[in-house]
Amino acid sequence: MPTSSGNRRALLKVVVAAAALATTTVVLPGAAPASAATTADGFASVNALGQNGTTGGAGGAVVTATTTAQFLDYIARPQPLVVQVKGTITLPTGTSDGMHDVASDKTIIGLGTDAKLVGGGLNIGLPVDDDVTSPPADAVHNIIIRNLAITGATDDLINVQMFSHHIWIDHNDFSNGDDGAVDIKRGSDFVTVSWNRFHDHDKTLLLGHDDDNGAQDIGRLRVTYHHNYFDGSDQRNPRVRFGESVHVYNNYYRDNSYGVASAMNAGVVLEGNYFFSVNNPGRVDFSGDLGRMVARDNILVECNHAIEVRGSVVEPRTYYSYSLDRAADVPTIVPAGAGTGRI
């Protein structure tokens, strides 16, 4: 019996819907599907230091942590592992000031909309050693951290140090840390910080910790910051020493004392960002030696100072390709897509 035109239309709708479900990621209400990349981009995607992009625990077992003991066990294991976090995990202070080491080849990802780490932070990197001035063979590498709220740490929320490389920090919510939200220092390299929300926090992003650390940092600290929501996070968004290139694009700044500071001859490309009510959106005359900054296609609204520019900077396209959103669209795109519950 021939199928009626109404039935044919209904069948077609079912087929189309099934095909779409098979090829797209299911997202929760309020999410922004276009923002939820499945692979690392920016500097974390670069083939370098023996690591072709950032894959985290891909290929390893998938485990779920619901307790502190499980979580600390899983993140310290030497093999590739995908660690799913369910619910709230409290990290103890103990003798480490609440900082807990993450071993190489890990994906740490929150399940749903309420996965949270409280009371402590994550340390990505070997112990500090000022005498090491080039990447050691056992440098921590290939880490992905996504879809987690991290809050209330007694030190940093995330600390990346000692030549750690290929780190992707994406779609997280950071607040109320005692020191930095995401600090990257001591020769760390090839890092992307994307689609995160930073709020209720003072010293947000430190890139390069000290004016005297050129021996470890010069020629490294290559980091991409894109589509982050600096939601009243006061300062260091980021504060940069030595790193080049540092790529800061399509971020939304709202009510900050300053946005980006470049010092100690760091090289920052600042493009396609939207600054609303930011006292100093971009500075090269800050403290220590002057930095360098190239600025283009940024929008400043109710800001007290212009972006300071100086010199030239190695272009990020030397390392990777990327597409810019229009700066005028950033206040809509970024708050809708940044933070947890959107991957």
PDB file of N, CA and C in Angstrom, residues 7-107:
ATOM      1  N   ASN A   7       2.379  10.586   6.003  1.00  0.00           N
ATOM      2  CA  ASN A   7       3.230   9.581   6.637  1.00  0.00           C
ATOM      3  C   ASN A   7       4.669   9.688   6.164  1.00  0.00           C
ATOM      4  N   ARG A   8       4.853   9.983   4.859  1.00  0.00           N
ATOM      5  CA  ARG A   8       6.213  10.143   4.341  1.00  0.00           C
ATOM      6  C   ARG A   8       6.933  11.282   5.049  1.00  0.00           C
ATOM      7  N   ARG A   9       6.219  12.385   5.260  1.00  0.00           N
ATOM      8  CA  ARG A   9       6.829  13.537   5.954  1.00  0.00           C
ATOM      9  C   ARG A   9       7.194  13.156   7.384  1.00  0.00           C
ATOM     10  N   ALA A  10       6.309  12.433   8.073  1.00  0.00           N
ATOM     11  CA  ALA A  10       6.589  12.028   9.447  1.00  0.00           C
ATOM     12  C   ALA A  10       7.789  11.104   9.510  1.00  0.00           C
ATOM     13  N   LEU A  11       7.837  10.134   8.542  1.00  0.00           N
ATOM     14  CA  LEU A  11       8.970   9.218   8.504  1.00  0.00           C
ATOM     15  C   LEU A  11      10.273   9.961   8.247  1.00  0.00           C
ATOM     16  N   LEU A  12      10.227  10.932   7.329  1.00  0.00           N
ATOM     17  CA  LEU A  12      11.423  11.718   7.024  1.00  0.00           C
ATOM     18  C   LEU A  12      11.914  12.457   8.250  1.00  0.00           C
ATOM     19  N   LYS A  13      11.000  12.999   9.032  1.00  0.00           N
ATOM     20  CA  LYS A  13      11.396  13.710  10.253  1.00  0.00           C
ATOM     21  C   LYS A  13      12.118  12.776  11.216  1.00  0.00           C
ATOM     22  N   VAL A  14      11.611  11.548  11.357  1.00  0.00           N
ATOM     23  CA  VAL A  14      12.242  10.583  12.251  1.00  0.00           C
ATOM     24  C   VAL A  14      13.641  10.247  11.779  1.00  0.00           C
ATOM     25  N   VAL A  15      13.786  10.008  10.456  1.00  0.00           N
ATOM     26  CA  VAL A  15      15.095   9.665   9.900  1.00  0.00           C
ATOM     27  C   VAL A  15      16.082  10.802  10.099  1.00  0.00           C
ATOM     28  N   VAL A  16      15.653  12.026   9.801  1.00  0.00           N
ATOM     29  CA  VAL A  16      16.541  13.182   9.965  1.00  0.00           C
ATOM     30  C   VAL A  16      16.948  13.351  11.415  1.00  0.00           C
ATOM     31  N   ALA A  17      15.975  13.203  12.332  1.00  0.00           N
ATOM     32  CA  ALA A  17      16.288  13.359  13.755  1.00  0.00           C
ATOM     33  C   ALA A  17      17.272  12.298  14.208  1.00  0.00           C
ATOM     34  N   ALA A  18      17.080  11.051  13.740  1.00  0.00           N
ATOM     35  CA  ALA A  18      17.998   9.979  14.130  1.00  0.00           C
ATOM     36  C   ALA A  18      19.396  10.235  13.612  1.00  0.00           C
ATOM     37  N   ALA A  19      19.506  10.730  12.378  1.00  0.00           N
ATOM     38  CA  ALA A  19      20.822  11.035  11.814  1.00  0.00           C
ATOM     39  C   ALA A  19      21.501  12.141  12.583  1.00  0.00           C
ATOM     40  N   ALA A  20      20.748  13.161  12.957  1.00  0.00           N
ATOM     41  CA  ALA A  20      21.332  14.268  13.718  1.00  0.00           C
ATOM     42  C   ALA A  20      21.834  13.800  15.068  1.00  0.00           C
ATOM     43  N   LEU A  21      21.057  12.930  15.732  1.00  0.00           N
ATOM     44  CA  LEU A  21      21.464  12.431  17.039  1.00  0.00           C
ATOM     45  C   LEU A  21      22.745  11.613  16.931  1.00  0.00           C
ATOM     46  N   ALA A  22      22.913  10.919  15.824  1.00  0.00           N
ATOM     47  CA  ALA A  22      24.087  10.068  15.651  1.00  0.00           C
ATOM     48  C   ALA A  22      25.352  10.862  15.400  1.00  0.00           C
ATOM     49  N   THR A  23      25.223  12.111  14.940  1.00  0.00           N
ATOM     50  CA  THR A  23      26.405  12.867  14.535  1.00  0.00           C
ATOM     51  C   THR A  23      26.666  14.097  15.393  1.00  0.00           C
ATOM     52  N   THR A  24      25.854  14.341  16.404  1.00  0.00           N
ATOM     53  CA  THR A  24      26.054  15.518  17.241  1.00  0.00           C
ATOM     54  C   THR A  24      26.116  15.123  18.697  1.00  0.00           C
ATOM     55  N   THR A  25      26.625  16.055  19.501  1.00  0.00           N
ATOM     56  CA  THR A  25      26.686  15.844  20.941  1.00  0.00           C
ATOM     57  C   THR A  25      25.403  16.329  21.578  1.00  0.00           C
ATOM     58  N   VAL A  26      24.815  15.527  22.435  1.00  0.00           N
ATOM     59  CA  VAL A  26      23.617  15.949  23.159  1.00  0.00           C
ATOM     60  C   VAL A  26      24.038  16.885  24.274  1.00  0.00           C
ATOM     61  N   VAL A  27      23.427  18.072  24.334  1.00  0.00           N
ATOM     62  CA  VAL A  27      23.802  19.064  25.342  1.00  0.00           C
ATOM     63  C   VAL A  27      22.604  19.381  26.202  1.00  0.00           C
ATOM     64  N   LEU A  28      22.848  19.833  27.384  1.00  0.00           N
ATOM     65  CA  LEU A  28      21.790  20.159  28.322  1.00  0.00           C
ATOM     66  C   LEU A  28      21.157  21.492  27.980  1.00  0.00           C
ATOM     67  N   PRO A  29      19.950  21.768  28.459  1.00  0.00           N
ATOM     68  CA  PRO A  29      19.319  23.057  28.203  1.00  0.00           C
ATOM     69  C   PRO A  29      20.221  24.194  28.653  1.00  0.00           C
ATOM     70  N   GLY A  30      20.281  25.242  27.826  1.00  0.00           N
ATOM     71  CA  GLY A  30      21.111  26.394  28.146  1.00  0.00           C
ATOM     72  C   GLY A  30      22.529  26.272  27.650  1.00  0.00           C
ATOM     73  N   ALA A  31      22.870  25.115  27.073  1.00  0.00           N
ATOM     74  CA  ALA A  31      24.229  24.920  26.593  1.00  0.00           C
ATOM     75  C   ALA A  31      24.408  25.588  25.245  1.00  0.00           C
ATOM     76  N   ALA A  32      25.685  25.700  24.844  1.00  0.00           N
ATOM     77  CA  ALA A  32      26.023  26.285  23.561  1.00  0.00           C
ATOM     78  C   ALA A  32      26.804  25.257  22.758  1.00  0.00           C
ATOM     79  N   PRO A  33      26.133  24.450  21.922  1.00  0.00           N
ATOM     80  CA  PRO A  33      26.802  23.344  21.260  1.00  0.00           C
ATOM     81  C   PRO A  33      28.017  23.768  20.458  1.00  0.00           C
ATOM     82  N   ALA A  34      27.973  24.949  19.827  1.00  0.00           N
ATOM     83  CA  ALA A  34      29.080  25.361  18.965  1.00  0.00           C
ATOM     84  C   ALA A  34      30.376  25.532  19.737  1.00  0.00           C
ATOM     85  N   SER A  35      30.287  25.760  21.050  1.00  0.00           N
ATOM     86  CA  SER A  35      31.493  26.004  21.833  1.00  0.00           C
ATOM     87  C   SER A  35      32.177  24.723  22.280  1.00  0.00           C
ATOM     88  N   ALA A  36      31.452  23.602  22.219  1.00  0.00           N
ATOM     89  CA  ALA A  36      31.934  22.406  22.895  1.00  0.00           C
ATOM     90  C   ALA A  36      32.792  21.555  21.954  1.00  0.00           C
ATOM     91  N   ALA A  37      34.018  21.975  21.743  1.00  0.00           N
ATOM     92  CA  ALA A  37      34.942  21.212  20.920  1.00  0.00           C
ATOM     93  C   ALA A  37      35.229  19.866  21.582  1.00  0.00           C
ATOM     94  N   THR A  38      35.517  18.882  20.766  1.00  0.00           N
ATOM     95  CA  THR A  38      35.823  17.552  21.294  1.00  0.00           C
ATOM     96  C   THR A  38      37.322  17.284  21.339  1.00  0.00           C
ATOM     97  N   THR A  39      38.113  18.138  20.704  1.00  0.00           N
ATOM     98  CA  THR A  39      39.569  18.008  20.749  1.00  0.00           C
ATOM     99  C   THR A  39      40.189  19.348  21.105  1.00  0.00           C
ATOM    100  N   ALA A  40      41.373  19.288  21.669  1.00  0.00           N
ATOM    101  CA  ALA A  40      42.064  20.507  22.085  1.00  0.00           C
ATOM    102  C   ALA A  40      42.433  21.357  20.880  1.00  0.00           C
ATOM    103  N   ASP A  41      42.362  22.665  21.060  1.00  0.00           N
ATOM    104  CA  ASP A  41      42.792  23.604  20.031  1.00  0.00           C
ATOM    105  C   ASP A  41      43.868  24.502  20.610  1.00  0.00           C
ATOM    106  N   GLY A  42      44.211  25.576  19.895  1.00  0.00           N
ATOM    107  CA  GLY A  42      45.236  26.490  20.388  1.00  0.00           C
ATOM    108  C   GLY A  42      46.573  25.792  20.560  1.00  0.00           C
ATOM    109  N   PHE A  43      47.367  26.309  21.484  1.00  0.00           N
ATOM    110  CA  PHE A  43      48.703  25.748  21.683  1.00  0.00           C
ATOM    111  C   PHE A  43      48.671  24.291  22.163  1.00  0.00           C
ATOM    112  N   ALA A  44      47.603  23.887  22.838  1.00  0.00           N
ATOM    113  CA  ALA A  44      47.518  22.497  23.283  1.00  0.00           C
ATOM    114  C   ALA A  44      47.386  21.512  22.128  1.00  0.00           C
ATOM    115  N   SER A  45      47.109  22.021  20.918  1.00  0.00           N
ATOM    116  CA  SER A  45      46.947  21.152  19.756  1.00  0.00           C
ATOM    117  C   SER A  45      48.236  20.966  18.967  1.00  0.00           C
ATOM    118  N   VAL A  46      49.286  21.682  19.326  1.00  0.00           N
ATOM    119  CA  VAL A  46      50.511  21.705  18.525  1.00  0.00           C
ATOM    120  C   VAL A  46      51.317  20.420  18.723  1.00  0.00           C
ATOM    121  N   ASN A  47      51.898  19.951  17.641  1.00  0.00           N
ATOM    122  CA  ASN A  47      52.777  18.788  17.681  1.00  0.00           C
ATOM    123  C   ASN A  47      54.173  19.261  18.091  1.00  0.00           C
ATOM    124  N   ALA A  48      54.571  18.963  19.310  1.00  0.00           N
ATOM    125  CA  ALA A  48      55.858  19.437  19.825  1.00  0.00           C
ATOM    126  C   ALA A  48      56.262  18.606  21.029  1.00  0.00           C
ATOM    127  N   LEU A  49      57.530  18.615  21.344  1.00  0.00           N
ATOM    128  CA  LEU A  49      58.065  17.944  22.533  1.00  0.00           C
ATOM    129  C   LEU A  49      57.670  16.468  22.588  1.00  0.00           C
ATOM    130  N   GLY A  50      57.544  15.850  21.421  1.00  0.00           N
ATOM    131  CA  GLY A  50      57.197  14.440  21.376  1.00  0.00           C
ATOM    132  C   GLY A  50      55.740  14.134  21.617  1.00  0.00           C
ATOM    133  N   GLN A  51      54.895  15.156  21.647  1.00  0.00           N
ATOM    134  CA  GLN A  51      53.471  14.965  21.924  1.00  0.00           C
ATOM    135  C   GLN A  51      52.672  15.633  20.806  1.00  0.00           C
ATOM    136  N   ASN A  52      51.886  14.870  20.087  1.00  0.00           N
ATOM    137  CA  ASN A  52      51.089  15.404  18.984  1.00  0.00           C
ATOM    138  C   ASN A  52      49.699  15.769  19.489  1.00  0.00           C
ATOM    139  N   GLY A  53      49.545  17.020  19.900  1.00  0.00           N
ATOM    140  CA  GLY A  53      48.285  17.470  20.464  1.00  0.00           C
ATOM    141  C   GLY A  53      48.090  16.951  21.877  1.00  0.00           C
ATOM    142  N   THR A  54      46.898  17.228  22.419  1.00  0.00           N
ATOM    143  CA  THR A  54      46.590  16.839  23.799  1.00  0.00           C
ATOM    144  C   THR A  54      45.403  15.897  23.781  1.00  0.00           C
ATOM    145  N   THR A  55      45.625  14.665  24.177  1.00  0.00           N
ATOM    146  CA  THR A  55      44.591  13.629  24.135  1.00  0.00           C
ATOM    147  C   THR A  55      44.200  13.114  25.513  1.00  0.00           C
ATOM    148  N   GLY A  56      44.916  13.534  26.546  1.00  0.00           N
ATOM    149  CA  GLY A  56      44.582  13.128  27.902  1.00  0.00           C
ATOM    150  C   GLY A  56      44.653  11.632  28.095  1.00  0.00           C
ATOM    151  N   GLY A  57      43.607  11.081  28.679  1.00  0.00           N
ATOM    152  CA  GLY A  57      43.588   9.654  28.987  1.00  0.00           C
ATOM    153  C   GLY A  57      43.016   8.782  27.902  1.00  0.00           C
ATOM    154  N   ALA A  58      42.873   9.323  26.680  1.00  0.00           N
ATOM    155  CA  ALA A  58      42.299   8.548  25.584  1.00  0.00           C
ATOM    156  C   ALA A  58      43.045   7.226  25.407  1.00  0.00           C
ATOM    157  N   GLY A  59      42.289   6.159  25.247  1.00  0.00           N
ATOM    158  CA  GLY A  59      42.874   4.832  25.109  1.00  0.00           C
ATOM    159  C   GLY A  59      42.997   4.080  26.416  1.00  0.00           C
ATOM    160  N   GLY A  60      42.864   4.790  27.517  1.00  0.00           N
ATOM    161  CA  GLY A  60      42.918   4.151  28.822  1.00  0.00           C
ATOM    162  C   GLY A  60      41.532   3.803  29.330  1.00  0.00           C
ATOM    163  N   ALA A  61      41.483   3.193  30.484  1.00  0.00           N
ATOM    164  CA  ALA A  61      40.208   2.826  31.101  1.00  0.00           C
ATOM    165  C   ALA A  61      39.433   4.079  31.509  1.00  0.00           C
ATOM    166  N   VAL A  62      38.112   3.939  31.566  1.00  0.00           N
ATOM    167  CA  VAL A  62      37.231   4.997  32.056  1.00  0.00           C
ATOM    168  C   VAL A  62      36.761   4.605  33.453  1.00  0.00           C
ATOM    169  N   VAL A  63      37.051   5.458  34.438  1.00  0.00           N
ATOM    170  CA  VAL A  63      36.678   5.181  35.818  1.00  0.00           C
ATOM    171  C   VAL A  63      35.874   6.360  36.356  1.00  0.00           C
ATOM    172  N   THR A  64      35.094   6.112  37.388  1.00  0.00           N
ATOM    173  CA  THR A  64      34.276   7.162  37.989  1.00  0.00           C
ATOM    174  C   THR A  64      34.638   7.311  39.456  1.00  0.00           C
ATOM    175  N   ALA A  65      34.960   8.538  39.849  1.00  0.00           N
ATOM    176  CA  ALA A  65      35.299   8.834  41.244  1.00  0.00           C
ATOM    177  C   ALA A  65      34.117   9.499  41.930  1.00  0.00           C
ATOM    178  N   THR A  66      33.693   8.906  43.042  1.00  0.00           N
ATOM    179  CA  THR A  66      32.628   9.495  43.856  1.00  0.00           C
ATOM    180  C   THR A  66      33.121   9.843  45.248  1.00  0.00           C
ATOM    181  N   THR A  67      34.362   9.421  45.582  1.00  0.00           N
ATOM    182  CA  THR A  67      34.932   9.708  46.894  1.00  0.00           C
ATOM    183  C   THR A  67      36.304  10.336  46.738  1.00  0.00           C
ATOM    184  N   THR A  68      36.773  10.981  47.791  1.00  0.00           N
ATOM    185  CA  THR A  68      38.101  11.588  47.782  1.00  0.00           C
ATOM    186  C   THR A  68      39.177  10.545  47.543  1.00  0.00           C
ATOM    187  N   ALA A  69      39.088   9.423  48.231  1.00  0.00           N
ATOM    188  CA  ALA A  69      40.112   8.382  48.102  1.00  0.00           C
ATOM    189  C   ALA A  69      40.192   7.861  46.668  1.00  0.00           C
ATOM    190  N   GLN A  70      39.046   7.636  46.043  1.00  0.00           N
ATOM    191  CA  GLN A  70      39.053   7.174  44.658  1.00  0.00           C
ATOM    192  C   GLN A  70      39.697   8.204  43.742  1.00  0.00           C
ATOM    193  N   PHE A  71      39.298   9.440  43.896  1.00  0.00           N
ATOM    194  CA  PHE A  71      39.801  10.495  43.010  1.00  0.00           C
ATOM    195  C   PHE A  71      41.315  10.626  43.112  1.00  0.00           C
ATOM    196  N   LEU A  72      41.837  10.707  44.330  1.00  0.00           N
ATOM    197  CA  LEU A  72      43.285  10.880  44.511  1.00  0.00           C
ATOM    198  C   LEU A  72      44.057   9.670  44.008  1.00  0.00           C
ATOM    199  N   ASP A  73      43.497   8.502  44.145  1.00  0.00           N
ATOM    200  CA  ASP A  73      44.124   7.296  43.604  1.00  0.00           C
ATOM    201  C   ASP A  73      44.190   7.361  42.083  1.00  0.00           C
ATOM    202  N   TYR A  74      43.067   7.653  41.441  1.00  0.00           N
ATOM    203  CA  TYR A  74      43.002   7.637  39.984  1.00  0.00           C
ATOM    204  C   TYR A  74      43.923   8.672  39.348  1.00  0.00           C
ATOM    205  N   ILE A  75      43.930   9.908  39.856  1.00  0.00           N
ATOM    206  CA  ILE A  75      44.708  10.954  39.181  1.00  0.00           C
ATOM    207  C   ILE A  75      46.212  10.741  39.322  1.00  0.00           C
ATOM    208  N   ALA A  76      46.632   9.921  40.293  1.00  0.00           N
ATOM    209  CA  ALA A  76      48.059   9.678  40.522  1.00  0.00           C
ATOM    210  C   ALA A  76      48.580   8.446  39.794  1.00  0.00           C
ATOM    211  N   ARG A  77      47.710   7.657  39.181  1.00  0.00           N
ATOM    212  CA  ARG A  77      48.162   6.428  38.531  1.00  0.00           C
ATOM    213  C   ARG A  77      49.018   6.757  37.303  1.00  0.00           C
ATOM    214  N   PRO A  78      50.014   5.919  36.980  1.00  0.00           N
ATOM    215  CA  PRO A  78      50.949   6.241  35.902  1.00  0.00           C
ATOM    216  C   PRO A  78      50.410   5.993  34.496  1.00  0.00           C
ATOM    217  N   GLN A  79      49.325   5.253  34.345  1.00  0.00           N
ATOM    218  CA  GLN A  79      48.840   4.892  33.020  1.00  0.00           C
ATOM    219  C   GLN A  79      47.778   5.883  32.531  1.00  0.00           C
ATOM    220  N   PRO A  80      47.498   5.902  31.205  1.00  0.00           N
ATOM    221  CA  PRO A  80      46.396   6.728  30.702  1.00  0.00           C
ATOM    222  C   PRO A  80      45.081   6.340  31.374  1.00  0.00           C
ATOM    223  N   LEU A  81      44.276   7.360  31.711  1.00  0.00           N
ATOM    224  CA  LEU A  81      43.036   7.104  32.430  1.00  0.00           C
ATOM    225  C   LEU A  81      42.076   8.269  32.196  1.00  0.00           C
ATOM    226  N   VAL A  82      40.813   7.947  31.974  1.00  0.00           N
ATOM    227  CA  VAL A  82      39.750   8.955  31.936  1.00  0.00           C
ATOM    228  C   VAL A  82      39.044   8.898  33.282  1.00  0.00           C
ATOM    229  N   VAL A  83      39.197   9.948  34.071  1.00  0.00           N
ATOM    230  CA  VAL A  83      38.632   9.998  35.422  1.00  0.00           C
ATOM    231  C   VAL A  83      37.382  10.861  35.395  1.00  0.00           C
ATOM    232  N   GLN A  84      36.230  10.231  35.544  1.00  0.00           N
ATOM    233  CA  GLN A  84      34.969  10.954  35.621  1.00  0.00           C
ATOM    234  C   GLN A  84      34.687  11.305  37.086  1.00  0.00           C
ATOM    235  N   VAL A  85      34.311  12.545  37.311  1.00  0.00           N
ATOM    236  CA  VAL A  85      34.005  13.013  38.666  1.00  0.00           C
ATOM    237  C   VAL A  85      32.496  13.137  38.799  1.00  0.00           C
ATOM    238  N   LYS A  86      31.952  12.467  39.801  1.00  0.00           N
ATOM    239  CA  LYS A  86      30.518  12.520  40.041  1.00  0.00           C
ATOM    240  C   LYS A  86      30.256  13.177  41.391  1.00  0.00           C
ATOM    241  N   GLY A  87      29.452  14.247  41.379  1.00  0.00           N
ATOM    242  CA  GLY A  87      29.121  14.934  42.617  1.00  0.00           C
ATOM    243  C   GLY A  87      30.273  15.765  43.131  1.00  0.00           C
ATOM    244  N   THR A  88      30.297  15.986  44.436  1.00  0.00           N
ATOM    245  CA  THR A  88      31.296  16.844  45.083  1.00  0.00           C
ATOM    246  C   THR A  88      32.385  16.001  45.729  1.00  0.00           C
ATOM    247  N   ILE A  89      33.639  16.345  45.416  1.00  0.00           N
ATOM    248  CA  ILE A  89      34.803  15.699  46.026  1.00  0.00           C
ATOM    249  C   ILE A  89      35.538  16.749  46.843  1.00  0.00           C
ATOM    250  N   THR A  90      35.753  16.469  48.117  1.00  0.00           N
ATOM    251  CA  THR A  90      36.497  17.382  48.973  1.00  0.00           C
ATOM    252  C   THR A  90      37.965  16.967  49.004  1.00  0.00           C
ATOM    253  N   LEU A  91      38.846  17.911  48.651  1.00  0.00           N
ATOM    254  CA  LEU A  91      40.277  17.637  48.634  1.00  0.00           C
ATOM    255  C   LEU A  91      40.892  18.082  49.954  1.00  0.00           C
ATOM    256  N   PRO A  92      41.603  17.195  50.632  1.00  0.00           N
ATOM    257  CA  PRO A  92      42.162  17.540  51.950  1.00  0.00           C
ATOM    258  C   PRO A  92      43.356  18.476  51.827  1.00  0.00           C
ATOM    259  N   THR A  93      43.601  19.224  52.889  1.00  0.00           N
ATOM    260  CA  THR A  93      44.774  20.103  52.927  1.00  0.00           C
ATOM    261  C   THR A  93      46.024  19.288  53.250  1.00  0.00           C
ATOM    262  N   GLY A  94      46.011  18.557  54.321  1.00  0.00           N
ATOM    263  CA  GLY A  94      47.124  17.683  54.671  1.00  0.00           C
ATOM    264  C   GLY A  94      48.446  18.425  54.729  1.00  0.00           C
ATOM    265  N   THR A  95      49.518  17.782  54.238  1.00  0.00           N
ATOM    266  CA  THR A  95      50.855  18.393  54.250  1.00  0.00           C
ATOM    267  C   THR A  95      51.174  19.099  52.947  1.00  0.00           C
ATOM    268  N   SER A  96      50.246  19.066  51.980  1.00  0.00           N
ATOM    269  CA  SER A  96      50.510  19.621  50.652  1.00  0.00           C
ATOM    270  C   SER A  96      49.839  20.971  50.439  1.00  0.00           C
ATOM    271  N   ASP A  97      49.309  21.571  51.487  1.00  0.00           N
ATOM    272  CA  ASP A  97      48.535  22.807  51.378  1.00  0.00           C
ATOM    273  C   ASP A  97      47.374  22.636  50.400  1.00  0.00           C
ATOM    274  N   GLY A  98      46.865  21.429  50.328  1.00  0.00           N
ATOM    275  CA  GLY A  98      45.692  21.178  49.502  1.00  0.00           C
ATOM    276  C   GLY A  98      45.966  20.981  48.038  1.00  0.00           C
ATOM    277  N   MET A  99      47.234  20.927  47.601  1.00  0.00           N
ATOM    278  CA  MET A  99      47.565  20.715  46.199  1.00  0.00           C
ATOM    279  C   MET A  99      47.863  19.235  45.959  1.00  0.00           C
ATOM    280  N   HIS A 100      47.223  18.660  44.943  1.00  0.00           N
ATOM    281  CA  HIS A 100      47.301  17.219  44.710  1.00  0.00           C
ATOM    282  C   HIS A 100      47.776  16.944  43.289  1.00  0.00           C
ATOM    283  N   ASP A 101      48.786  16.095  43.169  1.00  0.00           N
ATOM    284  CA  ASP A 101      49.476  15.871  41.901  1.00  0.00           C
ATOM    285  C   ASP A 101      48.622  15.065  40.919  1.00  0.00           C
ATOM    286  N   VAL A 102      48.686  15.501  39.661  1.00  0.00           N
ATOM    287  CA  VAL A 102      48.055  14.788  38.557  1.00  0.00           C
ATOM    288  C   VAL A 102      49.161  14.200  37.689  1.00  0.00           C
ATOM    289  N   ALA A 103      49.105  12.910  37.426  1.00  0.00           N
ATOM    290  CA  ALA A 103      50.102  12.242  36.588  1.00  0.00           C
ATOM    291  C   ALA A 103      49.766  12.435  35.113  1.00  0.00           C
ATOM    292  N   SER A 104      50.756  12.189  34.260  1.00  0.00           N
ATOM    293  CA  SER A 104      50.597  12.356  32.812  1.00  0.00           C
ATOM    294  C   SER A 104      49.478  11.472  32.263  1.00  0.00           C
ATOM    295  N   ASP A 105      48.983  11.890  31.073  1.00  0.00           N
ATOM    296  CA  ASP A 105      48.011  11.099  30.305  1.00  0.00           C
ATOM    297  C   ASP A 105      46.715  10.884  31.076  1.00  0.00           C
ATOM    298  N   LYS A 106      46.142  11.992  31.524  1.00  0.00           N
ATOM    299  CA  LYS A 106      44.879  11.924  32.264  1.00  0.00           C
ATOM    300  C   LYS A 106      43.851  12.867  31.640  1.00  0.00           C
ATOM    301  N   THR A 107      42.631  12.383  31.573  1.00  0.00           N
ATOM    302  CA  THR A 107      41.467  13.248  31.375  1.00  0.00           C
ATOM    303  C   THR A 107      40.687  13.244  32.671  1.00  0.00           C
TER     304      THR A 107
END
